[in-house]
mmCIF file of the C-alpha atoms, coordinates in Angstrom:
data_MODEL
# 
_entry.id   MODEL 
# 
loop_
_atom_site.group_PDB 
_atom_site.id 
_atom_site.type_symbol 
_atom_site.label_atom_id 
_atom_site.label_alt_id 
_atom_site.label_comp_id 
_atom_site.label_asym_id 
_atom_site.label_entity_id 
_atom_site.label_seq_id 
_atom_site.pdbx_PDB_ins_code 
_atom_site.Cartn_x 
_atom_site.Cartn_y 
_atom_site.Cartn_z 
_atom_site.occupancy 
_atom_site.B_iso_or_equiv 
_atom_site.pdbx_formal_charge 
_atom_site.auth_seq_id 
_atom_site.auth_comp_id 
_atom_site.auth_asym_id 
_atom_site.auth_atom_id 
_atom_site.pdbx_PDB_model_num 
ATOM 1   C CA . MET A 1 1   ? 0.011   0.032   0.097  1.00 0.00 ? 1   MET A CA 1 
ATOM 2   C CA . GLN A 1 2   ? 1.837   3.354   -0.819 1.00 0.00 ? 2   GLN A CA 1 
ATOM 3   C CA . VAL A 1 3   ? 2.217   6.318   1.316  1.00 0.00 ? 3   VAL A CA 1 
ATOM 4   C CA . GLU A 1 4   ? -0.945  7.911   0.218  1.00 0.00 ? 4   GLU A CA 1 
ATOM 5   C CA . ALA A 1 5   ? -2.451  5.668   0.984  1.00 0.00 ? 5   ALA A CA 1 
ATOM 6   C CA . VAL A 1 6   ? -2.330  5.390   4.369  1.00 0.00 ? 6   VAL A CA 1 
ATOM 7   C CA . SER A 1 7   ? -1.840  8.602   4.913  1.00 0.00 ? 7   SER A CA 1 
ATOM 8   C CA . ASN A 1 8   ? -5.863  9.531   3.204  1.00 0.00 ? 8   ASN A CA 1 
ATOM 9   C CA . ILE A 1 9   ? -7.566  7.123   5.839  1.00 0.00 ? 9   ILE A CA 1 
ATOM 10  C CA . ASN A 1 10  ? -10.007 8.354   8.699  1.00 0.00 ? 10  ASN A CA 1 
ATOM 11  C CA . THR A 1 11  ? -10.877 5.762   10.361 1.00 0.00 ? 11  THR A CA 1 
ATOM 12  C CA . ILE A 1 12  ? -11.405 7.138   13.967 1.00 0.00 ? 12  ILE A CA 1 
ATOM 13  C CA . SER A 1 13  ? -13.891 5.265   15.305 1.00 0.00 ? 13  SER A CA 1 
ATOM 14  C CA . GLU A 1 14  ? -15.686 1.277   15.115 1.00 0.00 ? 14  GLU A CA 1 
ATOM 15  C CA . LEU A 1 15  ? -18.868 3.096   13.636 1.00 0.00 ? 15  LEU A CA 1 
ATOM 16  C CA . GLN A 1 16  ? -16.882 3.757   9.838  1.00 0.00 ? 16  GLN A CA 1 
ATOM 17  C CA . PHE A 1 17  ? -16.923 0.628   9.854  1.00 0.00 ? 17  PHE A CA 1 
ATOM 18  C CA . GLY A 1 18  ? -19.854 -1.425  10.304 1.00 0.00 ? 18  GLY A CA 1 
ATOM 19  C CA . THR A 1 19  ? -20.243 -5.120  10.918 1.00 0.00 ? 19  THR A CA 1 
ATOM 20  C CA . GLY A 1 20  ? -17.316 -5.995  9.693  1.00 0.00 ? 20  GLY A CA 1 
ATOM 21  C CA . ILE A 1 21  ? -15.298 -5.705  13.538 1.00 0.00 ? 21  ILE A CA 1 
ATOM 22  C CA . ASN A 1 22  ? -18.113 -7.985  14.617 1.00 0.00 ? 22  ASN A CA 1 
ATOM 23  C CA . HIS A 1 23  ? -18.155 -10.248 12.242 1.00 0.00 ? 23  HIS A CA 1 
ATOM 24  C CA . ALA A 1 24  ? -13.894 -11.043 12.132 1.00 0.00 ? 24  ALA A CA 1 
ATOM 25  C CA . VAL A 1 25  ? -14.639 -11.271 16.282 1.00 0.00 ? 25  VAL A CA 1 
ATOM 26  C CA . HIS A 1 26  ? -16.900 -13.921 15.443 1.00 0.00 ? 26  HIS A CA 1 
ATOM 27  C CA . ALA A 1 27  ? -14.812 -15.537 13.026 1.00 0.00 ? 27  ALA A CA 1 
ATOM 28  C CA . GLY A 1 28  ? -11.561 -15.696 14.551 1.00 0.00 ? 28  GLY A CA 1 
ATOM 29  C CA . ARG A 1 29  ? -10.032 -13.475 12.795 1.00 0.00 ? 29  ARG A CA 1 
ATOM 30  C CA . ARG A 1 30  ? -7.860  -11.571 15.298 1.00 0.00 ? 30  ARG A CA 1 
ATOM 31  C CA . ALA A 1 31  ? -5.107  -10.481 12.162 1.00 0.00 ? 31  ALA A CA 1 
ATOM 32  C CA . ASP A 1 32  ? -8.440  -8.180  10.883 1.00 0.00 ? 32  ASP A CA 1 
ATOM 33  C CA . PHE A 1 33  ? -9.349  -8.095  14.077 1.00 0.00 ? 33  PHE A CA 1 
ATOM 34  C CA . ALA A 1 34  ? -6.470  -5.919  14.973 1.00 0.00 ? 34  ALA A CA 1 
ATOM 35  C CA . LEU A 1 35  ? -5.739  -4.149  11.506 1.00 0.00 ? 35  LEU A CA 1 
ATOM 36  C CA . LEU A 1 36  ? -9.179  -2.167  12.636 1.00 0.00 ? 36  LEU A CA 1 
ATOM 37  C CA . VAL A 1 37  ? -7.950  -1.384  16.156 1.00 0.00 ? 37  VAL A CA 1 
ATOM 38  C CA . SER A 1 38  ? -5.210  0.272   14.749 1.00 0.00 ? 38  SER A CA 1 
ATOM 39  C CA . MET A 1 39  ? -6.706  1.932   12.942 1.00 0.00 ? 39  MET A CA 1 
ATOM 40  C CA . PHE A 1 40  ? -8.561  3.542   15.511 1.00 0.00 ? 40  PHE A CA 1 
ATOM 41  C CA . SER A 1 41  ? -7.642  7.184   16.433 1.00 0.00 ? 41  SER A CA 1 
ATOM 42  C CA . ASN A 1 42  ? -5.669  7.051   20.270 1.00 0.00 ? 42  ASN A CA 1 
ATOM 43  C CA . ASP A 1 43  ? -7.075  10.662  21.318 1.00 0.00 ? 43  ASP A CA 1 
ATOM 44  C CA . VAL A 1 44  ? -9.872  10.271  23.813 1.00 0.00 ? 44  VAL A CA 1 
ATOM 45  C CA . ARG A 1 45  ? -11.233 13.066  21.908 1.00 0.00 ? 45  ARG A CA 1 
ATOM 46  C CA . ASP A 1 46  ? -12.187 11.920  19.043 1.00 0.00 ? 46  ASP A CA 1 
ATOM 47  C CA . ASN A 1 47  ? -14.841 8.970   20.791 1.00 0.00 ? 47  ASN A CA 1 
ATOM 48  C CA . THR A 1 48  ? -16.285 11.328  22.915 1.00 0.00 ? 48  THR A CA 1 
ATOM 49  C CA . PRO A 1 49  ? -19.227 14.030  23.321 1.00 0.00 ? 49  PRO A CA 1 
ATOM 50  C CA . VAL A 1 50  ? -18.240 17.372  24.339 1.00 0.00 ? 50  VAL A CA 1 
ATOM 51  C CA . GLU A 1 51  ? -19.254 20.328  25.062 1.00 0.00 ? 51  GLU A CA 1 
ATOM 52  C CA . GLN A 1 52  ? -17.855 23.375  23.321 1.00 0.00 ? 52  GLN A CA 1 
ATOM 53  C CA . ILE A 1 53  ? -17.556 27.168  26.651 1.00 0.00 ? 53  ILE A CA 1 
ATOM 54  C CA . ASP A 1 54  ? -16.643 29.610  24.635 1.00 0.00 ? 54  ASP A CA 1 
ATOM 55  C CA . GLN A 1 55  ? -13.789 32.258  25.421 1.00 0.00 ? 55  GLN A CA 1 
ATOM 56  C CA . VAL A 1 56  ? -13.404 35.122  25.309 1.00 0.00 ? 56  VAL A CA 1 
ATOM 57  C CA . GLU A 1 57  ? -9.521  35.698  23.756 1.00 0.00 ? 57  GLU A CA 1 
ATOM 58  C CA . ILE A 1 58  ? -7.320  38.667  24.009 1.00 0.00 ? 58  ILE A CA 1 
ATOM 59  C CA . THR A 1 59  ? -4.556  37.801  21.496 1.00 0.00 ? 59  THR A CA 1 
ATOM 60  C CA . ASP A 1 60  ? -1.533  39.820  20.727 1.00 0.00 ? 60  ASP A CA 1 
ATOM 61  C CA . GLN A 1 61  ? -3.207  42.104  18.738 1.00 0.00 ? 61  GLN A CA 1 
ATOM 62  C CA . THR A 1 62  ? -5.824  42.921  20.409 1.00 0.00 ? 62  THR A CA 1 
ATOM 63  C CA . LEU A 1 63  ? -3.570  44.377  23.338 1.00 0.00 ? 63  LEU A CA 1 
ATOM 64  C CA . ARG A 1 64  ? -0.688  45.629  20.846 1.00 0.00 ? 64  ARG A CA 1 
ATOM 65  C CA . GLN A 1 65  ? -3.217  47.348  19.602 1.00 0.00 ? 65  GLN A CA 1 
ATOM 66  C CA . ARG A 1 66  ? -4.795  48.771  23.311 1.00 0.00 ? 66  ARG A CA 1 
ATOM 67  C CA . PHE A 1 67  ? -1.697  49.835  24.307 1.00 0.00 ? 67  PHE A CA 1 
ATOM 68  C CA . ASP A 1 68  ? -0.445  51.138  20.883 1.00 0.00 ? 68  ASP A CA 1 
ATOM 69  C CA . LEU A 1 69  ? 3.184   49.060  20.694 1.00 0.00 ? 69  LEU A CA 1 
ATOM 70  C CA . GLN A 1 70  ? 4.535   48.332  17.338 1.00 0.00 ? 70  GLN A CA 1 
ATOM 71  C CA . LYS A 1 71  ? 5.037   45.095  15.876 1.00 0.00 ? 71  LYS A CA 1 
ATOM 72  C CA . PRO A 1 72  ? 7.483   42.109  17.232 1.00 0.00 ? 72  PRO A CA 1 
ATOM 73  C CA . GLN A 1 73  ? 9.927   41.053  15.916 1.00 0.00 ? 73  GLN A CA 1 
ATOM 74  C CA . GLN A 1 74  ? 9.187   37.991  13.980 1.00 0.00 ? 74  GLN A CA 1 
ATOM 75  C CA . LEU A 1 75  ? 9.370   34.632  15.551 1.00 0.00 ? 75  LEU A CA 1 
ATOM 76  C CA . GLN A 1 76  ? 9.611   32.479  12.468 1.00 0.00 ? 76  GLN A CA 1 
ATOM 77  C CA . SER A 1 77  ? 10.552  33.690  8.573  1.00 0.00 ? 77  SER A CA 1 
ATOM 78  C CA . ASP A 1 78  ? 7.468   33.388  6.331  1.00 0.00 ? 78  ASP A CA 1 
ATOM 79  C CA . GLN A 1 79  ? 7.185   34.875  2.403  1.00 0.00 ? 79  GLN A CA 1 
ATOM 80  C CA . SER A 1 80  ? 8.516   37.646  3.186  1.00 0.00 ? 80  SER A CA 1 
ATOM 81  C CA . SER A 1 81  ? 11.449  37.253  5.273  1.00 0.00 ? 81  SER A CA 1 
ATOM 82  C CA . TYR A 1 82  ? 13.718  36.043  2.404  1.00 0.00 ? 82  TYR A CA 1 
ATOM 83  C CA . GLN A 1 83  ? 13.066  39.339  0.933  1.00 0.00 ? 83  GLN A CA 1 
ATOM 84  C CA . ILE A 1 84  ? 14.238  40.972  4.141  1.00 0.00 ? 84  ILE A CA 1 
ATOM 85  C CA . SER A 1 85  ? 16.582  38.908  4.906  1.00 0.00 ? 85  SER A CA 1 
ATOM 86  C CA . ALA A 1 86  ? 18.376  40.053  0.860  1.00 0.00 ? 86  ALA A CA 1 
ATOM 87  C CA . GLN A 1 87  ? 19.151  43.484  1.682  1.00 0.00 ? 87  GLN A CA 1 
ATOM 88  C CA . GLN A 1 88  ? 20.333  43.139  4.805  1.00 0.00 ? 88  GLN A CA 1 
ATOM 89  C CA . ALA A 1 89  ? 22.496  40.714  3.027  1.00 0.00 ? 89  ALA A CA 1 
ATOM 90  C CA . HIS A 1 90  ? 23.207  43.561  0.214  1.00 0.00 ? 90  HIS A CA 1 
ATOM 91  C CA . GLN A 1 91  ? 23.235  46.679  2.814  1.00 0.00 ? 91  GLN A CA 1 
ATOM 92  C CA . PHE A 1 92  ? 25.308  44.437  4.906  1.00 0.00 ? 92  PHE A CA 1 
ATOM 93  C CA . HIS A 1 93  ? 27.859  44.921  1.342  1.00 0.00 ? 93  HIS A CA 1 
ATOM 94  C CA . HIS A 1 94  ? 27.061  47.999  0.236  1.00 0.00 ? 94  HIS A CA 1 
ATOM 95  C CA . GLY A 1 95  ? 27.165  50.094  4.019  1.00 0.00 ? 95  GLY A CA 1 
ATOM 96  C CA . GLY A 1 96  ? 28.868  47.367  6.498  1.00 0.00 ? 96  GLY A CA 1 
ATOM 97  C CA . LEU A 1 97  ? 28.239  46.878  9.653  1.00 0.00 ? 97  LEU A CA 1 
ATOM 98  C CA . ALA A 1 98  ? 26.354  50.156  11.339 1.00 0.00 ? 98  ALA A CA 1 
ATOM 99  C CA . SER A 1 99  ? 24.233  49.881  8.026  1.00 0.00 ? 99  SER A CA 1 
ATOM 100 C CA . ALA A 1 100 ? 23.118  46.023  8.480  1.00 0.00 ? 100 ALA A CA 1 
ATOM 101 C CA . LYS A 1 101 ? 22.260  47.087  12.013 1.00 0.00 ? 101 LYS A CA 1 
ATOM 102 C CA . LEU A 1 102 ? 20.212  50.396  10.964 1.00 0.00 ? 102 LEU A CA 1 
ATOM 103 C CA . ALA A 1 103 ? 18.273  48.005  8.397  1.00 0.00 ? 103 ALA A CA 1 
ATOM 104 C CA . HIS A 1 104 ? 18.265  45.436  10.837 1.00 0.00 ? 104 HIS A CA 1 
ATOM 105 C CA . TYR A 1 105 ? 16.806  47.590  14.043 1.00 0.00 ? 105 TYR A CA 1 
ATOM 106 C CA . LEU A 1 106 ? 14.332  48.787  10.650 1.00 0.00 ? 106 LEU A CA 1 
ATOM 107 C CA . ILE A 1 107 ? 12.977  46.116  9.549  1.00 0.00 ? 107 ILE A CA 1 
ATOM 108 C CA . PRO A 1 108 ? 13.923  43.080  11.851 1.00 0.00 ? 108 PRO A CA 1 
ATOM 109 C CA . GLU A 1 109 ? 14.269  40.098  10.607 1.00 0.00 ? 109 GLU A CA 1 
ATOM 110 C CA . ALA A 1 110 ? 12.915  36.397  11.425 1.00 0.00 ? 110 ALA A CA 1 
ATOM 111 C CA . LEU A 1 111 ? 14.902  34.550  14.787 1.00 0.00 ? 111 LEU A CA 1 
ATOM 112 C CA . VAL A 1 112 ? 15.067  31.164  12.643 1.00 0.00 ? 112 VAL A CA 1 
ATOM 113 C CA . TYR A 1 113 ? 14.488  29.744  9.387  1.00 0.00 ? 113 TYR A CA 1 
ATOM 114 C CA . LEU A 1 114 ? 12.394  26.525  9.589  1.00 0.00 ? 114 LEU A CA 1 
ATOM 115 C CA . PRO A 1 115 ? 10.378  24.739  6.618  1.00 0.00 ? 115 PRO A CA 1 
ATOM 116 C CA . GLU A 1 116 ? 7.365   24.815  5.648  1.00 0.00 ? 116 GLU A CA 1 
ATOM 117 C CA . GLN A 1 117 ? 4.292   22.962  5.043  1.00 0.00 ? 117 GLN A CA 1 
ATOM 118 C CA . THR A 1 118 ? 5.909   21.079  8.405  1.00 0.00 ? 118 THR A CA 1 
ATOM 119 C CA . HIS A 1 119 ? 3.559   23.379  10.680 1.00 0.00 ? 119 HIS A CA 1 
ATOM 120 C CA . SER A 1 120 ? 5.554   25.350  12.660 1.00 0.00 ? 120 SER A CA 1 
ATOM 121 C CA . LEU A 1 121 ? 6.962   21.968  13.755 1.00 0.00 ? 121 LEU A CA 1 
ATOM 122 C CA . PRO A 1 122 ? 11.291  20.730  13.121 1.00 0.00 ? 122 PRO A CA 1 
ATOM 123 C CA . GLU A 1 123 ? 10.659  17.620  9.858  1.00 0.00 ? 123 GLU A CA 1 
ATOM 124 C CA . GLU A 1 124 ? 12.138  14.884  11.620 1.00 0.00 ? 124 GLU A CA 1 
ATOM 125 C CA . VAL A 1 125 ? 9.203   15.306  14.578 1.00 0.00 ? 125 VAL A CA 1 
ATOM 126 C CA . TYR A 1 126 ? 6.648   15.888  12.133 1.00 0.00 ? 126 TYR A CA 1 
ATOM 127 C CA . HIS A 1 127 ? 7.174   13.129  10.396 1.00 0.00 ? 127 HIS A CA 1 
ATOM 128 C CA . ASN A 1 128 ? 7.836   11.681  13.526 1.00 0.00 ? 128 ASN A CA 1 
ATOM 129 C CA . LEU A 1 129 ? 3.298   11.796  14.337 1.00 0.00 ? 129 LEU A CA 1 
ATOM 130 C CA . SER A 1 130 ? 1.444   9.117   13.329 1.00 0.00 ? 130 SER A CA 1 
ATOM 131 C CA . LEU A 1 131 ? -1.550  10.272  10.825 1.00 0.00 ? 131 LEU A CA 1 
ATOM 132 C CA . HIS A 1 132 ? -3.959  11.459  13.009 1.00 0.00 ? 132 HIS A CA 1 
ATOM 133 C CA . GLN A 1 133 ? -1.097  13.687  15.145 1.00 0.00 ? 133 GLN A CA 1 
ATOM 134 C CA . GLN A 1 134 ? -0.652  14.821  10.989 1.00 0.00 ? 134 GLN A CA 1 
ATOM 135 C CA . ARG A 1 135 ? -4.687  14.635  10.032 1.00 0.00 ? 135 ARG A CA 1 
ATOM 136 C CA . LYS A 1 136 ? -5.626  16.929  12.771 1.00 0.00 ? 136 LYS A CA 1 
ATOM 137 C CA . LEU A 1 137 ? -2.079  19.523  12.061 1.00 0.00 ? 137 LEU A CA 1 
ATOM 138 C CA . GLY A 1 138 ? -3.753  20.233  8.426  1.00 0.00 ? 138 GLY A CA 1 
ATOM 139 C CA . GLU A 1 139 ? -7.303  21.101  9.291  1.00 0.00 ? 139 GLU A CA 1 
ATOM 140 C CA . LYS A 1 140 ? -8.452  24.610  9.045  1.00 0.00 ? 140 LYS A CA 1 
ATOM 141 C CA . GLU A 1 141 ? -11.436 25.121  10.959 1.00 0.00 ? 141 GLU A CA 1 
ATOM 142 C CA . PRO A 1 142 ? -11.901 23.388  13.901 1.00 0.00 ? 142 PRO A CA 1 
ATOM 143 C CA . ARG A 1 143 ? -13.819 20.082  14.026 1.00 0.00 ? 143 ARG A CA 1 
ATOM 144 C CA . LYS A 1 144 ? -17.376 18.952  14.427 1.00 0.00 ? 144 LYS A CA 1 
ATOM 145 C CA . LEU A 1 145 ? -18.049 17.768  18.272 1.00 0.00 ? 145 LEU A CA 1 
ATOM 146 C CA . MET A 1 146 ? -19.449 14.920  18.418 1.00 0.00 ? 146 MET A CA 1 
ATOM 147 C CA . PRO A 1 147 ? -23.679 14.876  19.395 1.00 0.00 ? 147 PRO A CA 1 
ATOM 148 C CA . PHE A 1 148 ? -25.117 13.910  22.205 1.00 0.00 ? 148 PHE A CA 1 
ATOM 149 C CA . ASP A 1 149 ? -27.808 12.168  20.669 1.00 0.00 ? 149 ASP A CA 1 
ATOM 150 C CA . LEU A 1 150 ? -25.062 9.418   20.189 1.00 0.00 ? 150 LEU A CA 1 
ATOM 151 C CA . TYR A 1 151 ? -26.634 6.380   21.065 1.00 0.00 ? 151 TYR A CA 1 
ATOM 152 C CA . ASN A 1 152 ? -29.674 7.266   19.251 1.00 0.00 ? 152 ASN A CA 1 
ATOM 153 C CA . GLN A 1 153 ? -27.653 7.156   16.517 1.00 0.00 ? 153 GLN A CA 1 
ATOM 154 C CA . LEU A 1 154 ? -26.594 4.347   17.084 1.00 0.00 ? 154 LEU A CA 1 
ATOM 155 C CA . VAL A 1 155 ? -29.873 2.188   18.286 1.00 0.00 ? 155 VAL A CA 1 
ATOM 156 C CA . GLU A 1 156 ? -30.679 3.066   14.994 1.00 0.00 ? 156 GLU A CA 1 
ATOM 157 C CA . ALA A 1 157 ? -27.962 2.328   12.907 1.00 0.00 ? 157 ALA A CA 1 
ATOM 158 C CA . GLN A 1 158 ? -27.631 -1.554  14.703 1.00 0.00 ? 158 GLN A CA 1 
ATOM 159 C CA . ARG A 1 159 ? -31.719 -1.622  14.042 1.00 0.00 ? 159 ARG A CA 1 
ATOM 160 C CA . THR A 1 160 ? -30.570 -0.108  9.643  1.00 0.00 ? 160 THR A CA 1 
ATOM 161 C CA . ALA A 1 161 ? -28.089 -3.177  10.286 1.00 0.00 ? 161 ALA A CA 1 
ATOM 162 C CA . GLN A 1 162 ? -31.334 -5.523  11.387 1.00 0.00 ? 162 GLN A CA 1 
ATOM 163 C CA . ILE A 1 163 ? -33.485 -4.973  8.696  1.00 0.00 ? 163 ILE A CA 1 
ATOM 164 C CA . ARG A 1 164 ? -31.052 -5.251  5.993  1.00 0.00 ? 164 ARG A CA 1 
ATOM 165 C CA . ALA A 1 165 ? -29.445 -8.482  6.848  1.00 0.00 ? 165 ALA A CA 1 
ATOM 166 C CA . GLN A 1 166 ? -33.057 -9.843  6.903  1.00 0.00 ? 166 GLN A CA 1 
ATOM 167 C CA . ALA A 1 167 ? -34.386 -8.680  3.861  1.00 0.00 ? 167 ALA A CA 1 
# 
């Protein structure tokens, strides 16, 4: 199986397999059961319904606007950081150290240049994460919480499966 195919698996709980786990247990297929269970998410928040709490968010940006402070020096690089760094190198080569310092004080460059598309993590750490954790880092919009009527949905799914089995 190719890595791209494995990374697209978004299995969270046994509801997504239907009766596959049940058949594996009753038929004594331990390998199938172990494979299916190993693909589940290890985060308990994926399987537990929780209620979302709204909080008033106080960010660095709102505090800077409130106290009229200037923008801080960037900690991590982005696409504009390379242009700023090239400008400072140009100032150093043509005007010396004093010119480069002045350019840095006017527009400070980023403190660290990290690889892109690793969600601000070093590459070794990012590639060591499980597929579920990489998927969560890549999510752009917040996940929907599990419904509170989960038990009713489970009962309904069981009844539907029983009706299909009898038909």
